[in-house]
């Protein structure tokens, strides 16, 4: 009797590798680790934690995730050569479930122009790479870069060779986002017929034509049982297939797509916010599932409908993706126990020490704001810092007005005790930054500045996200406060603390970049 075909789709998250290849994104180790823990909570099957050969820092980043994150398979990417594969093997060796992901390009244009190799040589390289990877780990994935512009017979040949050499997952990337759902469905159905049944076929789609999610779903219809994707769809150029869109499409349209994932959908929103905050890449308001407007109803007709019956205009519950945003949770009379419970209810595991410091900030916020919403609490917790607190904001005062040069007075606690400085600037935020730089003696270049309200209303918390450059190092930071100058100052001080701690990421484009 033939077994019913499994409908389980493995979710392979590449936010920390392909996602991190987004222009301007550079995550340091602690940020990568924080995201990896959230991906594990989310329930993804595989975390691609980086490209270990790219730099010693990348190798250490992957290795830390391999050592500390339990649950998902942890993989590192390697081109089909010895140095890359050995670096990937070192990086994942302490993982609970290690995988090496190796790849080589297979399209005529990539083979002749980029690799300068004949097809036979490409097949040889693939075989050697998979064999070498298998000498380190049992779980090897092989990808044919630019597969969707490759000859199908050649794909079949190289994939069969890779499977024979020991690969158990075969990935078919639409590297340049060129394919269509129909082509993808047909290609996967073809490959499924060519390869042994135990092989897991995988899709990896880029979004250059906005088709990455549709193409990934079509691949599943053709036989893919692993999909590679990223939180918020970040990635090279137009990005990768968006994890949250795929998962919610499968969940919401089970009637049309008979597939299951093991993703805990209630963790999606938190993952999205975390990736946006740490990567410095804002989520567009109308982004499906996680955008600010995804569950907002503006027109009177829609609002009236939703009040009468939610299903008139909503196909999913916001709660299902972890967005119980506007619910009032706390007031200024709430005690520490209620505060701790609210954090637990929102899914945060925080130790007593942290509850204590967060509670002090919560009280301060509640005094100013009165009502505290779930999003306020999230912003408080997520503005956490693993950065050693060399400099701490003690107080500030701004003088500004029409026809006046803004002046900031700032007091920081420093290892030498409290230090004050006064500075002026083109605006109050710049004046505060100048004063902070005077105290710390550090003057990084501000590269990006973004402010957004965490909740609505005049007393809403403001979240400032900044990107800065210090020498060759790129740093990202956020600060949260009801006052935008304070939120900005907190973000800028965090940058100073990162610099002192030697954090941030050197972003040099080398020959080892993919
Ligand atoms: O897009 C691509 O081809 C890739 C591979 C390296 C898997 O990211
Ligand atoms: Zn890719």
Short mmCIF file of C-alpha atoms and ligand atoms in Angstrom, two decimals:
data_model
loop_
_atom_site.label_atom_id
_atom_site.label_comp_id
_atom_site.label_asym_id
_atom_site.label_seq_id
_atom_site.Cartn_x
_atom_site.Cartn_y
_atom_site.Cartn_z
CA UNK A 1 0.00 0.00 0.00
CA UNK A 2 1.41 3.47 -0.80
CA UNK A 3 1.84 5.82 2.16
CA UNK A 4 -0.08 9.13 2.04
CA UNK A 5 2.31 11.89 1.06
CA UNK A 6 3.49 13.99 3.99
CA UNK A 7 2.03 17.46 4.02
CA UNK A 8 4.52 18.81 6.54
CA UNK A 9 6.54 21.77 5.29
CA UNK A 10 9.85 22.45 7.02
CA UNK A 11 10.50 26.13 7.54
CA UNK A 12 14.14 27.03 6.90
CA UNK A 13 14.77 30.53 8.16
CA UNK A 14 17.62 32.43 6.51
CA UNK A 15 17.05 35.84 8.13
CA UNK A 16 20.52 35.66 9.68
CA UNK A 17 22.25 34.78 6.40
CA UNK A 18 20.38 35.87 3.26
CA UNK A 19 18.41 38.42 5.31
CA UNK A 20 21.60 39.83 6.71
CA UNK A 21 22.77 40.34 3.12
CA UNK A 22 20.19 43.14 2.81
CA UNK A 23 21.93 46.39 1.93
CA UNK A 24 22.79 48.30 5.10
CA UNK A 25 22.06 45.45 7.52
CA UNK A 26 24.84 44.33 9.83
CA UNK A 27 23.92 42.42 12.96
CA UNK A 28 26.42 41.89 15.76
CA UNK A 29 26.71 38.60 17.68
CA UNK A 30 24.37 39.44 20.50
CA UNK A 31 21.73 40.70 18.08
CA UNK A 32 22.03 37.52 15.99
CA UNK A 33 21.74 35.40 19.09
CA UNK A 34 18.65 37.28 20.26
CA UNK A 35 16.99 36.71 16.87
CA UNK A 36 18.04 33.04 16.82
CA UNK A 37 16.41 32.48 20.23
CA UNK A 38 13.22 34.09 18.92
CA UNK A 39 13.32 31.88 15.80
CA UNK A 40 13.58 28.84 18.06
CA UNK A 41 10.57 30.09 20.08
CA UNK A 42 8.76 30.61 16.78
CA UNK A 43 9.31 26.95 15.98
CA UNK A 44 11.23 27.12 12.70
CA UNK A 45 12.85 23.83 11.67
CA UNK A 46 16.17 25.19 10.44
CA UNK A 47 18.11 28.35 11.24
CA UNK A 48 20.72 29.36 8.69
CA UNK A 49 22.87 31.33 11.09
CA UNK A 50 25.39 32.85 8.67
CA UNK A 51 28.20 32.39 6.19
CA UNK A 52 31.12 31.31 8.37
CA UNK A 53 33.93 31.82 5.84
CA UNK A 54 32.98 35.49 5.37
CA UNK A 55 35.01 36.57 8.44
CA UNK A 56 36.17 35.24 11.81
CA UNK A 57 33.34 37.30 13.29
CA UNK A 58 30.75 35.53 11.12
CA UNK A 59 32.18 32.15 12.09
CA UNK A 60 32.01 33.04 15.78
CA UNK A 61 28.43 34.36 15.36
CA UNK A 62 27.27 31.05 13.84
CA UNK A 63 29.21 29.07 16.39
CA UNK A 64 27.62 30.93 19.32
CA UNK A 65 24.16 30.20 17.96
CA UNK A 66 25.14 26.55 17.44
CA UNK A 67 26.31 26.34 21.06
CA UNK A 68 23.41 28.15 22.66
CA UNK A 69 20.23 27.66 20.64
CA UNK A 70 18.41 24.37 21.06
CA UNK A 71 15.53 22.96 19.00
CA UNK A 72 16.05 23.84 15.34
CA UNK A 73 18.75 22.46 13.05
CA UNK A 74 21.57 25.03 12.83
CA UNK A 75 23.30 25.44 9.51
CA UNK A 76 26.03 27.58 7.99
CA UNK A 77 26.45 28.31 4.29
CA UNK A 78 29.54 27.24 2.33
CA UNK A 79 30.51 27.51 -1.31
CA UNK A 80 31.65 24.25 -2.85
CA UNK A 81 35.27 24.45 -1.73
CA UNK A 82 37.37 23.07 1.13
CA UNK A 83 37.97 26.33 3.05
CA UNK A 84 34.28 27.27 3.11
CA UNK A 85 33.16 23.80 4.13
CA UNK A 86 35.76 23.48 6.88
CA UNK A 87 34.73 26.88 8.26
CA UNK A 88 31.05 25.88 8.20
CA UNK A 89 31.89 22.56 9.89
CA UNK A 90 33.79 24.36 12.67
CA UNK A 91 30.95 26.82 13.13
CA UNK A 92 28.18 24.22 13.54
CA UNK A 93 30.15 21.47 15.31
CA UNK A 94 28.59 22.14 18.72
CA UNK A 95 25.03 22.37 17.47
CA UNK A 96 22.49 19.92 18.80
CA UNK A 97 21.49 19.26 15.17
CA UNK A 98 24.22 20.50 12.80
CA UNK A 99 23.82 20.87 9.05
CA UNK A 100 26.20 22.10 6.35
CA UNK A 101 24.62 23.88 3.40
CA UNK A 102 26.85 23.93 0.35
CA UNK A 103 26.12 25.35 -3.08
CA UNK A 104 27.43 25.95 -6.57
CA UNK A 105 25.89 27.78 -9.52
CA UNK A 106 24.34 25.72 -12.33
CA UNK A 107 22.90 28.17 -14.87
CA UNK A 108 24.82 28.59 -18.16
CA UNK A 109 25.52 32.27 -17.45
CA UNK A 110 26.81 31.64 -13.92
CA UNK A 111 28.93 28.64 -14.94
CA UNK A 112 30.58 30.36 -17.88
CA UNK A 113 30.82 33.97 -16.73
CA UNK A 114 31.15 33.70 -12.96
CA UNK A 115 32.75 30.33 -12.28
CA UNK A 116 34.50 29.94 -15.60
CA UNK A 117 33.87 26.19 -15.36
CA UNK A 118 32.52 23.58 -17.75
CA UNK A 119 29.34 21.78 -16.58
CA UNK A 120 31.28 18.53 -15.96
CA UNK A 121 33.66 20.35 -13.64
CA UNK A 122 30.72 21.90 -11.78
CA UNK A 123 29.26 18.45 -11.16
CA UNK A 124 32.67 17.24 -9.90
CA UNK A 125 32.93 20.19 -7.53
CA UNK A 126 29.44 19.53 -6.20
CA UNK A 127 30.25 15.86 -5.53
CA UNK A 128 33.52 16.69 -3.75
CA UNK A 129 31.84 19.40 -1.69
CA UNK A 130 28.99 17.18 -0.53
CA UNK A 131 31.40 14.31 0.29
CA UNK A 132 33.62 16.63 2.28
CA UNK A 133 30.64 18.10 4.13
CA UNK A 134 29.41 14.58 4.90
CA UNK A 135 32.77 13.77 6.48
CA UNK A 136 31.85 16.34 9.16
CA UNK A 137 28.07 15.99 9.57
CA UNK A 138 25.29 13.60 8.63
CA UNK A 139 22.93 16.32 7.48
CA UNK A 140 24.02 18.03 4.25
CA UNK A 141 21.99 20.34 2.03
CA UNK A 142 23.04 21.04 -1.53
CA UNK A 143 21.84 24.07 -3.52
CA UNK A 144 22.12 24.79 -7.22
CA UNK A 145 22.47 28.56 -7.38
CA UNK A 146 20.34 30.16 -10.12
CA UNK A 147 18.54 26.83 -10.51
CA UNK A 148 15.48 28.36 -12.13
CA UNK A 149 17.59 29.60 -15.07
CA UNK A 150 19.40 26.26 -15.37
CA UNK A 151 18.80 23.43 -17.80
CA UNK A 152 16.43 20.90 -16.19
CA UNK A 153 18.34 17.85 -17.42
CA UNK A 154 21.54 19.32 -15.96
CA UNK A 155 19.77 20.04 -12.68
CA UNK A 156 18.59 16.45 -12.52
CA UNK A 157 22.14 15.24 -13.20
CA UNK A 158 23.85 17.39 -10.56
CA UNK A 159 21.15 16.76 -7.95
CA UNK A 160 21.37 12.98 -8.45
CA UNK A 161 25.14 13.20 -8.07
CA UNK A 162 24.79 15.31 -4.89
CA UNK A 163 22.30 12.83 -3.41
CA UNK A 164 24.60 9.94 -4.23
CA UNK A 165 27.45 11.80 -2.53
CA UNK A 166 25.33 12.10 0.61
CA UNK A 167 23.06 15.20 0.44
CA UNK A 168 19.61 14.63 1.93
CA UNK A 169 18.11 18.07 1.18
CA UNK A 170 18.18 19.47 -2.33
CA UNK A 171 17.51 23.18 -2.59
CA UNK A 172 16.31 24.87 -5.76
CA UNK A 173 16.90 28.61 -5.53
CA UNK A 174 15.23 31.20 -7.68
CA UNK A 175 18.30 33.31 -7.04
CA UNK A 176 17.30 36.28 -9.19
CA UNK A 177 13.54 36.18 -8.55
CA UNK A 178 12.76 35.38 -12.17
CA UNK A 179 10.51 32.34 -12.15
CA UNK A 180 6.71 32.08 -12.12
CA UNK A 181 4.40 29.91 -9.99
CA UNK A 182 3.59 27.62 -12.90
CA UNK A 183 7.25 27.09 -13.80
CA UNK A 184 8.07 26.42 -10.18
CA UNK A 185 5.26 23.87 -9.74
CA UNK A 186 6.37 22.06 -12.90
CA UNK A 187 10.07 22.12 -12.02
CA UNK A 188 9.43 20.60 -8.59
CA UNK A 189 7.09 17.96 -9.99
CA UNK A 190 9.83 17.07 -12.50
CA UNK A 191 12.57 16.87 -9.83
CA UNK A 192 10.35 14.85 -7.54
CA UNK A 193 10.03 12.28 -10.29
CA UNK A 194 13.81 12.25 -10.81
CA UNK A 195 15.10 11.98 -7.23
CA UNK A 196 14.74 9.25 -4.59
CA UNK A 197 11.72 9.59 -2.31
CA UNK A 198 13.74 10.19 0.88
CA UNK A 199 15.20 13.45 -0.49
CA UNK A 200 13.64 16.64 0.84
CA UNK A 201 13.14 19.14 -1.95
CA UNK A 202 13.49 22.75 -0.91
CA UNK A 203 12.50 26.09 -2.47
CA UNK A 204 14.40 29.35 -2.00
CA UNK A 205 12.71 32.26 -3.74
CA UNK A 206 13.76 35.88 -4.14
CA UNK A 207 11.21 38.63 -4.56
CA UNK A 208 12.44 40.67 -7.52
CA UNK A 209 9.04 40.42 -9.23
CA UNK A 210 7.05 40.28 -5.99
CA UNK A 211 6.38 36.58 -6.59
CA UNK A 212 8.55 34.96 -3.90
CA UNK A 213 5.68 33.79 -1.67
CA UNK A 214 3.53 32.64 -4.61
CA UNK A 215 6.50 30.81 -6.14
CA UNK A 216 7.30 29.09 -2.83
CA UNK A 217 3.71 27.92 -2.44
CA UNK A 218 3.72 26.64 -6.02
CA UNK A 219 6.94 24.76 -5.23
CA UNK A 220 5.15 23.07 -2.31
CA UNK A 221 2.35 22.09 -4.67
CA UNK A 222 4.96 20.55 -6.97
CA UNK A 223 6.58 18.58 -4.13
CA UNK A 224 8.82 20.88 -2.05
CA UNK A 225 8.77 20.00 1.65
CA UNK A 226 11.17 22.69 2.85
CA UNK A 227 10.80 26.40 2.18
CA UNK A 228 13.56 28.92 2.75
CA UNK A 229 12.38 32.33 3.83
CA UNK A 230 13.09 35.31 6.09
CA UNK A 231 11.27 37.34 8.70
CA UNK A 232 9.73 40.45 7.08
CA UNK A 233 10.99 39.10 3.74
CA UNK A 234 14.36 40.82 4.15
CA UNK A 235 17.24 39.72 1.94
CA UNK A 236 19.37 40.49 -1.11
CA UNK A 237 17.88 43.20 -3.36
CA UNK A 238 14.05 42.90 -3.13
CA UNK A 239 14.41 40.26 -0.44
CA UNK A 240 13.34 36.65 0.09
CA UNK A 241 9.95 35.00 0.55
CA UNK A 242 8.42 36.36 3.74
CA UNK A 243 8.10 33.73 6.46
CA UNK A 244 5.04 35.25 8.09
CA UNK A 245 3.15 35.50 4.79
CA UNK A 246 3.87 31.88 3.88
CA UNK A 247 2.94 30.52 7.27
CA UNK A 248 -0.28 32.49 7.48
CA UNK A 249 -1.24 31.62 3.89
CA UNK A 250 -0.90 27.92 4.76
CA UNK A 251 -2.74 28.43 8.03
CA UNK A 252 -5.59 30.57 6.75
CA UNK A 253 -6.15 28.77 3.44
CA UNK A 254 -5.81 25.17 4.63
CA UNK A 255 -8.68 24.41 2.28
CA UNK A 256 -6.61 25.49 -0.74
CA UNK A 257 -3.11 24.55 0.51
CA UNK A 258 -3.10 21.24 2.37
CA UNK A 259 0.22 21.86 4.13
CA UNK A 260 1.27 22.25 7.75
CA UNK A 261 4.17 23.96 9.42
CA UNK A 262 5.19 23.77 13.07
CA UNK A 263 5.45 27.53 13.41
CA UNK A 264 3.80 29.06 16.51
CA UNK A 265 1.92 31.83 14.76
CA UNK A 266 1.53 33.87 17.96
CA UNK A 267 5.27 34.53 17.92
CA UNK A 268 5.23 36.04 14.42
CA UNK A 269 4.63 39.65 15.37
CA UNK A 270 7.33 39.62 18.03
CA UNK A 271 9.81 38.10 15.58
CA UNK A 272 8.93 40.74 12.99
CA UNK A 273 9.38 43.62 15.43
CA UNK A 274 12.62 42.22 16.74
CA UNK A 275 14.13 41.79 13.28
CA UNK A 276 13.01 45.26 12.22
CA UNK A 277 14.41 46.85 15.39
CA UNK A 278 17.76 45.06 15.31
CA UNK A 279 18.31 45.24 11.56
CA UNK A 280 17.21 48.86 11.34
CA UNK A 281 14.90 47.92 8.43
CA UNK A 282 11.42 49.37 8.95
CA UNK A 283 8.37 47.31 8.05
CA UNK A 284 6.17 49.08 5.52
CA UNK A 285 2.79 49.97 7.09
CA UNK A 286 0.78 47.98 4.54
CA UNK A 287 2.97 44.85 4.80
CA UNK A 288 0.78 41.73 5.05
CA UNK A 289 0.49 40.15 8.53
CA UNK A 290 2.96 42.39 10.39
CA UNK A 291 2.56 45.93 8.97
CA UNK A 292 0.98 48.59 11.19
CA UNK A 293 -2.07 48.76 8.95
CA UNK A 294 -2.50 45.02 8.37
CA UNK A 295 -5.40 44.85 10.84
CA UNK A 296 -6.47 48.52 10.81
CA UNK A 297 -9.82 49.48 9.33
CA UNK A 298 -10.01 53.05 8.13
CA UNK A 299 -13.18 53.50 6.11
CA UNK A 300 -16.46 53.97 7.97
CA UNK A 301 -18.08 51.15 6.01
CA UNK A 302 -15.33 48.73 7.01
CA UNK A 303 -15.32 49.85 10.64
CA UNK A 304 -19.07 49.44 10.84
CA UNK A 305 -18.80 45.96 9.37
CA UNK A 306 -16.04 44.87 11.74
CA UNK A 307 -17.98 46.11 14.78
CA UNK A 308 -21.00 44.07 13.67
CA UNK A 309 -19.03 40.97 12.78
CA UNK A 310 -15.26 40.86 12.63
CA UNK A 311 -15.24 38.37 9.78
CA UNK A 312 -16.84 40.90 7.42
CA UNK A 313 -13.43 42.38 6.69
CA UNK A 314 -10.94 40.27 8.67
CA UNK A 315 -9.73 36.90 7.45
CA UNK A 316 -7.44 36.31 10.45
CA UNK A 317 -7.47 37.32 14.09
CA UNK A 318 -4.77 39.76 15.02
CA UNK A 319 -4.24 37.68 18.18
CA UNK A 320 -3.34 34.68 16.06
CA UNK A 321 -0.15 36.40 14.93
CA UNK A 322 0.54 37.86 18.37
CA UNK A 323 -0.94 41.32 17.90
CA UNK A 324 -3.23 42.04 20.85
CA UNK A 325 -1.65 45.47 20.58
CA UNK A 326 -4.19 47.93 21.84
CA UNK A 327 -5.33 46.04 24.90
CA UNK A 328 -4.89 47.99 28.11
CA UNK A 329 -2.76 45.93 30.42
CA UNK A 330 -1.42 48.07 33.25
CA UNK A 331 -1.80 51.34 35.13
CA UNK A 332 0.42 53.35 37.38
CA UNK A 333 -0.89 51.59 40.49
CA UNK A 334 0.08 48.15 39.23
CA UNK A 335 2.57 46.36 41.44
CA UNK A 336 5.66 44.33 40.63
CA UNK A 337 3.81 40.98 40.66
CA UNK A 338 1.20 42.22 38.16
CA UNK A 339 3.98 43.67 36.05
CA UNK A 340 5.86 40.35 36.05
CA UNK A 341 2.65 38.50 35.11
CA UNK A 342 1.95 40.92 32.24
CA UNK A 343 5.43 40.23 30.87
CA UNK A 344 4.88 36.48 31.13
CA UNK A 345 1.48 36.79 29.43
CA UNK A 346 3.18 38.60 26.56
CA UNK A 347 5.60 35.67 26.27
CA UNK A 348 8.73 37.22 27.80
CA UNK A 349 10.94 35.16 30.08
CA UNK A 350 12.84 37.66 32.21
CA UNK A 351 14.90 37.02 35.30
CA UNK A 352 14.22 38.79 38.63
CA UNK A 353 17.14 41.18 38.18
CA UNK A 354 15.74 42.37 34.88
CA UNK A 355 12.17 42.58 36.19
CA UNK A 356 13.53 44.90 38.85
CA UNK A 357 15.19 47.29 36.41
CA UNK A 358 12.30 47.15 33.93
CA UNK A 359 9.81 47.80 36.73
CA UNK A 360 11.61 51.03 37.65
CA UNK A 361 11.31 52.21 34.04
CA UNK A 362 7.71 51.03 33.89
CA UNK A 363 6.81 53.09 37.00
CA UNK A 364 8.47 56.13 35.54
CA UNK A 365 6.56 55.63 32.28
CA UNK A 366 3.27 55.00 34.05
CA UNK A 367 3.67 58.23 36.01
CA UNK A 368 4.01 60.18 32.81
CA UNK A 369 1.60 58.25 30.64
CA UNK A 370 -1.06 56.88 32.96
CA UNK A 371 -2.20 53.94 30.86
CA UNK A 372 0.26 51.35 29.66
CA UNK A 373 -0.62 49.18 26.67
CA UNK A 374 0.81 45.85 25.53
CA UNK A 375 2.91 47.59 22.87
CA UNK A 376 4.36 49.95 25.49
CA UNK A 377 5.46 46.96 27.53
CA UNK A 378 6.93 45.27 24.47
CA UNK A 379 8.88 48.39 23.62
CA UNK A 380 10.22 48.56 27.16
CA UNK A 381 11.37 44.95 27.17
CA UNK A 382 12.69 45.01 23.63
CA UNK A 383 14.68 48.17 24.20
CA UNK A 384 16.78 45.86 26.36
CA UNK A 385 20.45 46.03 26.01
CA UNK A 386 23.06 43.37 26.42
CA UNK A 387 25.56 46.14 26.06
CA UNK A 388 27.63 46.93 29.15
CA UNK A 389 26.37 50.22 30.56
CA UNK A 390 29.55 52.30 30.53
CA UNK A 391 27.52 55.48 30.05
CA UNK A 392 24.03 55.96 31.49
CA UNK A 393 21.72 58.91 30.92
CA UNK A 394 21.17 60.70 34.24
CA UNK A 395 19.32 63.77 32.99
CA UNK A 396 19.07 66.37 30.27
CA UNK A 397 17.56 69.74 29.51
CA UNK A 398 16.90 71.33 26.14
CA UNK A 399 16.47 75.00 25.35
CA UNK A 400 15.07 75.63 21.92
CA UNK A 401 12.54 77.81 20.18
CA UNK A 402 11.94 80.03 17.17
CA UNK A 403 15.02 81.99 16.08
CA UNK A 404 17.13 80.32 18.79
CA UNK A 405 19.97 77.85 18.38
CA UNK A 406 18.94 74.75 20.32
CA UNK A 407 21.15 74.02 23.31
CA UNK A 408 21.31 70.73 25.21
CA UNK A 409 22.57 70.17 28.70
CA UNK A 410 23.24 66.44 29.34
CA UNK A 411 24.40 64.54 32.41
CA UNK A 412 25.76 61.01 32.09
CA UNK A 413 27.08 58.67 34.71
CA UNK A 414 30.47 57.44 33.55
CA UNK A 415 33.17 55.20 35.04
CA UNK A 416 34.68 58.45 36.41
CA UNK A 417 31.40 59.54 38.05
CA UNK A 418 28.74 61.94 36.74
CA UNK A 419 29.85 64.23 33.92
CA UNK A 420 27.91 67.17 32.43
CA UNK A 421 28.22 68.80 29.03
CA UNK A 422 26.45 71.50 27.10
CA UNK A 423 26.35 71.70 23.31
CA UNK A 424 24.33 73.31 20.56
CA UNK A 425 23.14 71.86 17.29
CA UNK A 426 20.86 72.43 14.30
CA UNK A 427 18.01 70.86 16.25
CA UNK A 428 17.43 69.66 19.81
CA UNK A 429 18.30 66.04 18.96
CA UNK A 430 21.56 67.03 17.32
CA UNK A 431 22.41 69.26 20.29
CA UNK A 432 21.84 66.30 22.64
CA UNK A 433 24.00 64.05 20.44
CA UNK A 434 26.80 66.63 20.46
CA UNK A 435 26.69 66.93 24.25
CA UNK A 436 26.81 63.13 24.63
CA UNK A 437 29.73 62.90 22.21
CA UNK A 438 31.58 65.59 24.19
CA UNK A 439 31.25 63.52 27.37
CA UNK A 440 32.16 60.18 25.83
CA UNK A 441 34.87 61.49 23.51
CA UNK A 442 33.33 59.35 20.73
CA UNK A 443 31.98 60.87 17.56
CA UNK A 444 30.45 58.26 15.24
CA UNK A 445 28.68 59.35 12.05
CA UNK A 446 24.91 59.19 12.14
CA UNK A 447 23.82 57.28 9.01
CA UNK A 448 20.11 56.79 9.56
CA UNK A 449 17.51 58.09 11.99
CA UNK A 450 13.94 56.87 12.22
CA UNK A 451 11.24 57.64 14.72
CA UNK A 452 7.90 55.95 15.19
CA UNK A 453 5.16 55.99 17.77
CA UNK A 454 4.78 52.71 19.64
CA UNK A 455 1.11 53.29 20.48
CA UNK A 456 -1.30 56.04 19.42
CA UNK A 457 -2.14 59.27 21.25
CA UNK A 458 -0.23 62.37 22.28
CA UNK A 459 1.46 60.58 25.18
CA UNK A 460 2.57 57.60 23.07
CA UNK A 461 6.00 56.11 23.53
CA UNK A 462 8.35 57.07 20.73
CA UNK A 463 10.88 54.58 19.44
CA UNK A 464 13.97 55.98 17.79
CA UNK A 465 16.11 53.68 15.65
CA UNK A 466 19.47 54.86 14.48
CA UNK A 467 22.23 53.50 12.31
CA UNK A 468 25.76 54.83 12.88
CA UNK A 469 29.22 54.24 11.51
CA UNK A 470 32.38 54.29 13.60
CA UNK A 471 35.42 53.72 11.42
CA UNK A 472 34.66 50.49 9.55
CA UNK A 473 32.01 49.42 12.04
CA UNK A 474 28.28 49.71 11.51
CA UNK A 475 26.08 49.95 14.58
CA UNK A 476 22.33 49.88 15.06
CA UNK A 477 20.54 50.98 18.15
CA UNK A 478 17.14 51.95 19.48
CA UNK A 479 15.86 54.08 22.34
CA UNK A 480 12.38 54.33 23.75
CA UNK A 481 10.80 57.16 25.77
CA UNK A 482 7.73 59.39 25.76
CA UNK A 483 10.02 62.29 24.88
CA UNK A 484 11.66 62.03 21.46
CA UNK A 485 14.85 63.81 22.51
CA UNK A 486 15.19 61.37 25.41
CA UNK A 487 14.50 58.37 23.13
CA UNK A 488 17.13 59.70 20.69
CA UNK A 489 19.64 60.32 23.49
CA UNK A 490 19.12 56.79 24.82
CA UNK A 491 19.72 55.33 21.35
CA UNK A 492 22.87 57.44 20.87
CA UNK A 493 24.25 56.48 24.29
CA UNK A 494 23.67 52.83 23.43
CA UNK A 495 25.80 53.35 20.31
CA UNK A 496 28.57 54.77 22.54
CA UNK A 497 28.30 51.76 24.85
CA UNK A 498 28.49 49.40 21.88
CA UNK A 499 31.64 51.14 20.65
CA UNK A 500 33.29 50.91 24.07
CA UNK A 501 32.35 47.20 24.24
CA UNK A 502 33.89 46.60 20.80
CA UNK A 503 30.51 45.61 19.36
CA UNK A 504 28.97 46.33 15.97
CA UNK A 505 29.97 44.75 12.75
CA UNK A 506 32.76 45.53 10.34
CA UNK A 507 31.17 45.45 6.89
CA UNK A 508 33.80 45.00 4.25
CA UNK A 509 32.83 43.58 0.91
CA UNK A 510 35.37 40.89 0.16
CA UNK A 511 35.81 38.23 -2.45
CA UNK A 512 34.20 35.84 0.00
CA UNK A 513 30.88 37.72 -0.14
CA UNK A 514 28.36 35.76 -2.13
O1 LIG B 1 19.68 32.87 -3.66
C1 LIG B 1 20.49 31.93 -3.64
O2 LIG B 1 20.80 31.30 -4.65
C2 LIG B 1 21.10 31.62 -2.36
C3 LIG B 1 21.85 30.32 -2.31
C4 LIG B 1 23.23 30.54 -1.81
C5 LIG B 1 21.08 29.32 -1.50
O3 LIG B 1 20.94 32.33 -1.40
ZN1 LIG B 2 19.22 33.66 -1.70
#
